[in-house]
Short mmCIF file of C-alpha atoms in Angstrom, two decimals:
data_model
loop_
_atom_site.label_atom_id
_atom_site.label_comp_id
_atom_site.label_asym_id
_atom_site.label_seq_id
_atom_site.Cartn_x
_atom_site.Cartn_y
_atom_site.Cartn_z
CA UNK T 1 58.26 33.73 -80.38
CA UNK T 2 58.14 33.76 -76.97
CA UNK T 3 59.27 36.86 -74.78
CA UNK T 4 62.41 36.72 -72.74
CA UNK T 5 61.82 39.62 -70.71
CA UNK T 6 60.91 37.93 -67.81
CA UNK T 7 63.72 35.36 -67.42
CA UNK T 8 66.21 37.75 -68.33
CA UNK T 9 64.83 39.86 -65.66
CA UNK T 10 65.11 36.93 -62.75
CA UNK T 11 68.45 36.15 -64.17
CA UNK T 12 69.62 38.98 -62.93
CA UNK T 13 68.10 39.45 -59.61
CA UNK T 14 69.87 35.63 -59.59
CA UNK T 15 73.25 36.83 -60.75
CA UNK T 16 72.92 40.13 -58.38
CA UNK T 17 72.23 38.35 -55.41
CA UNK T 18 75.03 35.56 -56.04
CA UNK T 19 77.72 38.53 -56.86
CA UNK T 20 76.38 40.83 -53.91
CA UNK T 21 75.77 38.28 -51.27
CA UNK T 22 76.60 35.00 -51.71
CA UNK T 23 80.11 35.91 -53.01
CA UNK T 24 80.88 36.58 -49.17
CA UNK T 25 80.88 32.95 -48.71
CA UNK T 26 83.25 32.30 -50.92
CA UNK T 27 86.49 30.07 -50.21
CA UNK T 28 89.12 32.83 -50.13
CA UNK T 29 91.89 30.39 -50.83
CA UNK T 30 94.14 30.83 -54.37
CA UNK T 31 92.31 29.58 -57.17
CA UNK T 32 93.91 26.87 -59.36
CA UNK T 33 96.23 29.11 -61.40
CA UNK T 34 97.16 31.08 -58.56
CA UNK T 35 98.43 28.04 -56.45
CA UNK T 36 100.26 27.25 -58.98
CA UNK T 37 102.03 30.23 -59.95
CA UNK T 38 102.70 30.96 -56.19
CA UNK T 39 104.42 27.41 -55.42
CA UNK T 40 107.69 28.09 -53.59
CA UNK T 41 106.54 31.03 -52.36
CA UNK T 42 106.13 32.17 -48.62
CA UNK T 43 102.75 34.07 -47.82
CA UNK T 44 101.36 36.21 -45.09
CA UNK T 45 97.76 35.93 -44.04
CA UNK T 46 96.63 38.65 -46.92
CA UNK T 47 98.12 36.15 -49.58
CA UNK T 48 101.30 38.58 -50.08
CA UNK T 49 104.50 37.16 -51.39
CA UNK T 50 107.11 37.65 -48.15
CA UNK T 51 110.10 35.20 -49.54
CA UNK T 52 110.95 32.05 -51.75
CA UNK T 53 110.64 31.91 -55.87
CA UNK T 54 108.02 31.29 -57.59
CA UNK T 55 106.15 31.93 -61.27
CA UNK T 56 104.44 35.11 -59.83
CA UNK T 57 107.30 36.16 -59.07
CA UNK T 58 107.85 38.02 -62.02
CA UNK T 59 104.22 39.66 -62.39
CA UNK T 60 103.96 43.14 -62.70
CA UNK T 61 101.58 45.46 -60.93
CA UNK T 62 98.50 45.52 -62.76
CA UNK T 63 98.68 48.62 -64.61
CA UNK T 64 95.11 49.80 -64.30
CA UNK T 65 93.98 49.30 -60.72
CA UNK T 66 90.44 50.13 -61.53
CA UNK T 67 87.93 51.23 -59.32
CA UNK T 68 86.90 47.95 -58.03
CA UNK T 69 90.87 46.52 -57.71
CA UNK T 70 90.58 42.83 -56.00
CA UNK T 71 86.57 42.79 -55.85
CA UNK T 72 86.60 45.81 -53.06
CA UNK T 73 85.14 49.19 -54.16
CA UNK T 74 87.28 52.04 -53.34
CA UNK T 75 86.37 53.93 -50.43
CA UNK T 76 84.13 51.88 -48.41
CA UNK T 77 85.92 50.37 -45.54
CA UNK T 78 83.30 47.56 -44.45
CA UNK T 79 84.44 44.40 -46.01
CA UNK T 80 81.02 42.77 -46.95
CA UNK T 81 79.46 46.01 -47.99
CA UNK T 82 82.76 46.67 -49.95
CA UNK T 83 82.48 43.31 -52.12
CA UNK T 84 79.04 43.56 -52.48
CA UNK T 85 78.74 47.16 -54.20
CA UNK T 86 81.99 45.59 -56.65
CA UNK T 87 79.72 42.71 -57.27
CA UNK T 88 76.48 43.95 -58.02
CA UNK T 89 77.85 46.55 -60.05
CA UNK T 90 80.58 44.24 -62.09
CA UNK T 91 77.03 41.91 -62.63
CA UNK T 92 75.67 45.27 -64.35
CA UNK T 93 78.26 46.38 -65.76
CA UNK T 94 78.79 43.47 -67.82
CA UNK T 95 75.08 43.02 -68.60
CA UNK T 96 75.00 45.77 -70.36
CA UNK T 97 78.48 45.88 -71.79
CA UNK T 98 77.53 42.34 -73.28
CA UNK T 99 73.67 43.90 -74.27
CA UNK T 100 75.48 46.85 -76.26
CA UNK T 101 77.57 44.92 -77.91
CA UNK T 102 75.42 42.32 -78.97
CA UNK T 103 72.82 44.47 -80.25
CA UNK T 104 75.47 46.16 -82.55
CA UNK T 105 76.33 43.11 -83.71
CA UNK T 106 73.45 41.76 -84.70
CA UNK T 107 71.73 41.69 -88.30
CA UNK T 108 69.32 44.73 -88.36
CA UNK T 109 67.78 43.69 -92.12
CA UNK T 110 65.57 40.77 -91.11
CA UNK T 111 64.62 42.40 -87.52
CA UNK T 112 61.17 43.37 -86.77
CA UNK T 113 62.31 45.91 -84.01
CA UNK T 114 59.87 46.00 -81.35
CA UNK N 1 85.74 36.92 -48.29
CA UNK N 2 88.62 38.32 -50.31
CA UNK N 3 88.45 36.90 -53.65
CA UNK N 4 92.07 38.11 -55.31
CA UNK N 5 93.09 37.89 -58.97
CA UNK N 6 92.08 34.97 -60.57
CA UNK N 7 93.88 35.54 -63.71
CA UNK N 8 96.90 35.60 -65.67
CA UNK N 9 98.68 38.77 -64.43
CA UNK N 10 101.23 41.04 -66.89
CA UNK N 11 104.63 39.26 -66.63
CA UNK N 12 104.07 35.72 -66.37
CA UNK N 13 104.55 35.28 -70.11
CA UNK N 14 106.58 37.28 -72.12
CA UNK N 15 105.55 40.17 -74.27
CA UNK N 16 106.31 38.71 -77.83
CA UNK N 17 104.14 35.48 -76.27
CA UNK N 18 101.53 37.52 -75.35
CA UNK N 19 101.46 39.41 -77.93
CA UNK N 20 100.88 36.55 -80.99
CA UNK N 21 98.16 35.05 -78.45
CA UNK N 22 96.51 38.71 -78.40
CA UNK N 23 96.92 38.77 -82.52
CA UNK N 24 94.71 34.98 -82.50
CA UNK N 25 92.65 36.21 -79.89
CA UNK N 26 91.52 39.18 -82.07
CA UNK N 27 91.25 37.18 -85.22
CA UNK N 28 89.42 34.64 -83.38
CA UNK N 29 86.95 37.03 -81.94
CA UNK N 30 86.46 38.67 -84.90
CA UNK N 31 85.34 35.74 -86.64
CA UNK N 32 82.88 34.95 -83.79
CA UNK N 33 81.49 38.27 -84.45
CA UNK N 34 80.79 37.75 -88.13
CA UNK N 35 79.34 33.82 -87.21
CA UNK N 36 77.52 35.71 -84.38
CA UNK N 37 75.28 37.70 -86.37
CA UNK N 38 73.74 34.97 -87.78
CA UNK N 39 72.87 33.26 -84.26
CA UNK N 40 72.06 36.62 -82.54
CA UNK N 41 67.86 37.50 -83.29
CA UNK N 42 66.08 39.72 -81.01
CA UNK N 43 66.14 36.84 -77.88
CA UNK N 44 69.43 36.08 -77.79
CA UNK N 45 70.56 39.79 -77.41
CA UNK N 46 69.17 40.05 -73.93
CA UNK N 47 70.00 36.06 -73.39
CA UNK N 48 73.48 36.64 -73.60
CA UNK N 49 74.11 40.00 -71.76
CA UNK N 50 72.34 37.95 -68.89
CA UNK N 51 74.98 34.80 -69.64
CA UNK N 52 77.97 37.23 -69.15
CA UNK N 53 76.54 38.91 -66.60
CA UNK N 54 75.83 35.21 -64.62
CA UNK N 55 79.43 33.74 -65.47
CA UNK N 56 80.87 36.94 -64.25
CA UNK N 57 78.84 36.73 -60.88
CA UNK N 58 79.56 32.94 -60.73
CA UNK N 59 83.38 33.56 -61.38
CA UNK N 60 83.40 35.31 -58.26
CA UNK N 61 82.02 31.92 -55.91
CA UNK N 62 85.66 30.15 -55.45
CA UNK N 63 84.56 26.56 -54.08
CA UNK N 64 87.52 24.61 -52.17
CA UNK N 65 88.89 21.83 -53.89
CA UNK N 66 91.96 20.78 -51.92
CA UNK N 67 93.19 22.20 -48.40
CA UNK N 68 94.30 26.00 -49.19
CA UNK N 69 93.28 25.64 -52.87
CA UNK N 70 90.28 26.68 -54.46
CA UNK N 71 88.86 26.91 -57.77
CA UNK N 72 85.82 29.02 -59.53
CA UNK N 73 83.81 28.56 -63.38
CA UNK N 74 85.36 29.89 -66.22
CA UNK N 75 82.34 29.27 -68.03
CA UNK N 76 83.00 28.40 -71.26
CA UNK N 77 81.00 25.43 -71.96
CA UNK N 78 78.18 26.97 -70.11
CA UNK N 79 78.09 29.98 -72.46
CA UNK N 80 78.74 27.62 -75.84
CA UNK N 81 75.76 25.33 -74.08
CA UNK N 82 72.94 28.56 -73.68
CA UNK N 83 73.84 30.86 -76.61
CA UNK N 84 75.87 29.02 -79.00
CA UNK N 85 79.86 29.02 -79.51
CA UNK N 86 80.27 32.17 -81.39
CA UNK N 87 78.40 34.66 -78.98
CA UNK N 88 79.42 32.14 -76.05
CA UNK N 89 83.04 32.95 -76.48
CA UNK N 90 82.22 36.72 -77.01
CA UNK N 91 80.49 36.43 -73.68
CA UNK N 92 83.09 35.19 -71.80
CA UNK N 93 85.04 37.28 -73.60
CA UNK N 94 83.22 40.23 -72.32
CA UNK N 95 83.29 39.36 -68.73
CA UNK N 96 87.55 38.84 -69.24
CA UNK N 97 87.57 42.47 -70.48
CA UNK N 98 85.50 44.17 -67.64
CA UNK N 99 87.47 42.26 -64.74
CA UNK N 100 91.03 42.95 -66.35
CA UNK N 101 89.61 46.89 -66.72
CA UNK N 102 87.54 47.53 -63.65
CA UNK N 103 88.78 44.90 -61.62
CA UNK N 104 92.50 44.64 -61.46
CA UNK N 105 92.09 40.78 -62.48
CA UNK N 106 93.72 39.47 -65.11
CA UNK N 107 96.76 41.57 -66.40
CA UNK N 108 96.27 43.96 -70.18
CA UNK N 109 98.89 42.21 -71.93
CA UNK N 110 97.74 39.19 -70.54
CA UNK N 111 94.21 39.27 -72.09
CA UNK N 112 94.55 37.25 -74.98
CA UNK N 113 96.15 34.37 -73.11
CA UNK N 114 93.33 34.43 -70.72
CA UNK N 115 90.96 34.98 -73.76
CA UNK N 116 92.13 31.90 -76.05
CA UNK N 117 92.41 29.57 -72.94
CA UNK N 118 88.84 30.34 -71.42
CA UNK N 119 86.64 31.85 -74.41
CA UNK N 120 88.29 30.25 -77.43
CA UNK N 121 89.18 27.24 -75.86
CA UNK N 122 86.64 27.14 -73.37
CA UNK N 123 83.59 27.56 -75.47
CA UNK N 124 84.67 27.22 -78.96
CA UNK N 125 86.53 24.17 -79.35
CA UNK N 126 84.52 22.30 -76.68
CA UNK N 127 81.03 22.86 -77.97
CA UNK N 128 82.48 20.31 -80.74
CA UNK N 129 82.41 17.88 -78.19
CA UNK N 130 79.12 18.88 -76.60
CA UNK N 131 77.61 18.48 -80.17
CA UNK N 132 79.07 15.15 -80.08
CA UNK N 133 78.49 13.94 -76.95
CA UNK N 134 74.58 15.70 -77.09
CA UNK N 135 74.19 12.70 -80.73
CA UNK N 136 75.45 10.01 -78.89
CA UNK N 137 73.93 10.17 -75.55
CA UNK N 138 70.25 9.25 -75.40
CA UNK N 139 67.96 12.04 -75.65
CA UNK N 140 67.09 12.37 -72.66
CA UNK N 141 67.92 14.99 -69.29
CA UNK N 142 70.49 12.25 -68.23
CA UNK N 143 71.87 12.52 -71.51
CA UNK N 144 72.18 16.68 -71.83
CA UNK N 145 73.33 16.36 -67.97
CA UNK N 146 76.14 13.91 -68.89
CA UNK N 147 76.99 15.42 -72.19
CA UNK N 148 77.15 18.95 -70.62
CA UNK N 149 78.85 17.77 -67.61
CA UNK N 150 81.96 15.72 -69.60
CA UNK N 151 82.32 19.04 -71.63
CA UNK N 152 82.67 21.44 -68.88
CA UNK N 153 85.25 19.28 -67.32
CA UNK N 154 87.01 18.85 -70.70
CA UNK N 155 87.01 23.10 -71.32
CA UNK N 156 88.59 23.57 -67.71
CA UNK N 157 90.95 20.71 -68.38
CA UNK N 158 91.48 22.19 -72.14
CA UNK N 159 92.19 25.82 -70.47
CA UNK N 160 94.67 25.04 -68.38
CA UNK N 161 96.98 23.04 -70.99
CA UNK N 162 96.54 26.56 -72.75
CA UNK N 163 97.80 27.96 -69.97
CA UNK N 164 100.80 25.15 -69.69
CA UNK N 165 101.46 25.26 -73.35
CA UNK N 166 101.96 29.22 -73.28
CA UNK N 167 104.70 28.73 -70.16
CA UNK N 168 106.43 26.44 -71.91
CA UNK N 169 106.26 28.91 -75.14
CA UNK N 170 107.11 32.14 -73.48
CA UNK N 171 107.20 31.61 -69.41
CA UNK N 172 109.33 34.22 -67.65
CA UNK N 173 110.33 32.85 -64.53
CA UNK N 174 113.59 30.33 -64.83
CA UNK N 175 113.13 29.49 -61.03
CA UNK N 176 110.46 27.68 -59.34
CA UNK N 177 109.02 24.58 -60.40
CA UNK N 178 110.19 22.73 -63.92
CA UNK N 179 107.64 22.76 -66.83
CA UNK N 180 106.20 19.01 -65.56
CA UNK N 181 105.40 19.97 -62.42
CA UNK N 182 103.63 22.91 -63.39
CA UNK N 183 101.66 20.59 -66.16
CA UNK N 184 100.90 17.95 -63.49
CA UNK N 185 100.01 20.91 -60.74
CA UNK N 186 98.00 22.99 -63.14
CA UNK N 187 95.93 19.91 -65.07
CA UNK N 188 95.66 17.80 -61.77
CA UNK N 189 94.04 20.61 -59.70
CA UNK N 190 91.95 21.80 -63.13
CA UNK N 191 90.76 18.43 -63.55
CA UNK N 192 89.43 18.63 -59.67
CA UNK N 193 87.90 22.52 -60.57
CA UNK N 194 86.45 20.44 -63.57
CA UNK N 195 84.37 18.68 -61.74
CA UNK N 196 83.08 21.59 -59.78
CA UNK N 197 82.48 23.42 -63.71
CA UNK N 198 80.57 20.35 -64.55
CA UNK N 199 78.08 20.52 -61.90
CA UNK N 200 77.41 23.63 -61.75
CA UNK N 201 76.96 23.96 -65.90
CA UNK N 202 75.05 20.91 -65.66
CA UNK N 203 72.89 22.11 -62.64
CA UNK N 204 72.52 25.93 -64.79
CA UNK N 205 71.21 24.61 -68.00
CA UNK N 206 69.27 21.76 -66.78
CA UNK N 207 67.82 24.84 -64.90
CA UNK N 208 67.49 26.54 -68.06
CA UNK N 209 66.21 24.14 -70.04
CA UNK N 210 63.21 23.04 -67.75
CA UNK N 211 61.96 26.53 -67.74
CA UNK N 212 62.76 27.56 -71.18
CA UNK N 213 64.02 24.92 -73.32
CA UNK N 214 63.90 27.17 -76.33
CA UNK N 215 66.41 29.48 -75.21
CA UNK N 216 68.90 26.88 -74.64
CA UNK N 217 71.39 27.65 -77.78
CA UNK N 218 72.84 23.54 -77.69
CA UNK N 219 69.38 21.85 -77.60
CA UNK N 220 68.01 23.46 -81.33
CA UNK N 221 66.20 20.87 -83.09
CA UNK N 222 67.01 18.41 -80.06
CA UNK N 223 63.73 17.50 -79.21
CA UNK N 224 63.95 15.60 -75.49
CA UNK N 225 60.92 14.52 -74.00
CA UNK N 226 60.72 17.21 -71.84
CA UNK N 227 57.69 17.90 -69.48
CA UNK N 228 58.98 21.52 -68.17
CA UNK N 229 55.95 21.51 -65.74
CA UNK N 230 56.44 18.12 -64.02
CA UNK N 231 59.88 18.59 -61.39
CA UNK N 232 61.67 15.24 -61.96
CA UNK N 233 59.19 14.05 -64.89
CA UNK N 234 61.03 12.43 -68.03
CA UNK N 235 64.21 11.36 -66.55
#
């Protein structure tokens, strides 16, 4: 069997570098859903509701927040650096989350545990 | 940029709504845990930490797709394509979880909505279809791009009549626009965001399968007359 160790390894340098930097080229325009749910609304430039009705409306504050609220890390001001620290670690964060997980998951009785 | 929330928030669908979408989301993922353990050996662990970890970075590239409306990967059909339906929808399950948590996107109650219509719909009941599509086509990397391609427009498509279906089952707002037009706006502008899914699935496990064929979950015992070494070779 083949080793992965390598791939996986590039993958992620991949998946860093398109959460860290390339995400700063993204279009910042609602996504699909959002254009949807904010139809009938009026917006200012930061995408805030000011008037009209529409689905969103009726959304709640998200109750959470989180550290990295809206892809910007709390406390750092600059706007790229900001996105790219939430990106880079969101990337890791998952990647391990997901590694965890699946390696409790998975059937230990047939492994040959390196 | 300033990517927002790109999910459902708390409060677009009612609680008892979200609630029985939570209950099949759970009982959904939990049977993709017990089918996962029979797909997960000691390569596909790593494989599919690093296929969260990619949708969530791709999730975060919004592509325009109309003036003033923009669209990103869910990723469904590119996790059911690499590591198989069953961890595929954990993955993308995974990556809903973190970004409702650390992220503010996507609201708590919310979570199984966005869970059914982009993990269980997204890479569970489309990698049917890919299997389909994958013994029809001609075994070939015009087939795989095609069959990959139709499927990731088909789970984006899929995800947002999930989305439609639980409005119409449980939508809060009586104002704004009526139930049709937010079918037609939602499916027309998913179908659009489709398209953008497609290539870039089709572009990731092409990508995938040139360099390492054997870790691509969807082409098991597909043999295509690959020559990984040779760019362009075998079309």
């Amino acid at each position: 069997m083949r080793r992965t160790g390598g791939f996986v390894l590039t993958g992620l340098v991949v998946s860093l570098l398109l959460a860290a930097v390339v995400s700063h080229f993204a279009s910042g325009a609602p996504d699909g859903l959002d254009t949807v749910t904010l139809r009938g609304c009026e917006l200012d430039a930061a995408h805030e509701i000011t008037g009209g009705e529409c689905l969103a409306r009726t959304a709640d504050e998200h109750p959470v927040g989180g550290p990295f609220a809206d892809y910007a890390t709390t406390g750092i001001e600059n706007g790229f650096l900001s996105t790219a620290v939430a990106g880079a670690l969101g990337v890791l964060t998952v990647f391990v989350t997901g590694y965890v997980l699946f390696r409790s998951i998975r059937r230990r009785d047939t492994g040959t545990d390196r | 940029m300033d990517t927002v929330a790109m999910h459902i928030a708390d409060g677009i669908i009612d609680g008892p709504t979200s609630a029985v979408f939570a209950a099949v989301a759970l009982a959904l993922l939990a049977a993709c845990v017990v089918k996962a353990r029979d797909d997960l050996d000691e390569r596909l662990v790593p494989m599919a930490g690093l296929t969260a970890a990619f949708i969530f970075a791709v999730q975060m590239l919004n592509f325009a797709v109309l003036p003033g409306v923009s669209g990103h990967l869910l990723g469904g059909a590119m996790a059911a394509a690499l590591v198989g339906p069953w961890v595929g929808a954990l993955c993308v399950s995974t990556v809903l979880i973190v970004q409702a948590l650390m992220f503010a996107d996507g609201g708590i109650t919310a979570l199984g909505l966005s869970i059914v219509n982009m993990a269980l719909i997204g890479a569970l009941v489309t990698y049917g279809i890919l299997r389909l599509l994958l013994k029809l086509l001609p075994r070939t990397r015009s087939g795989v791009t095609v069959a990959v391609f139709v499927t990731s427009v088909v789970s984006v498509v899929a995800g947002a009549a999930g989305f439609v279906l639980q409005f119409a089952i449980g939508g809060v707002a009586d104002f704004g626009p009526g139930l049709g037009a937010i079918a037609t706006g939602m499916l027309g502008i998913h179908l659009l965001i489709g398209v953008g899914e497609g290539v870039i699935t089709a572009t990731t496990v092409l990508a995938v399968a040139t360099a390492r064929p054997d870790l691509v979950h969807a082409l098991r015992g597909h043999t295509l007359p690959h020559r990984p070494a040779v760019a362009g070779g075998a079309e």
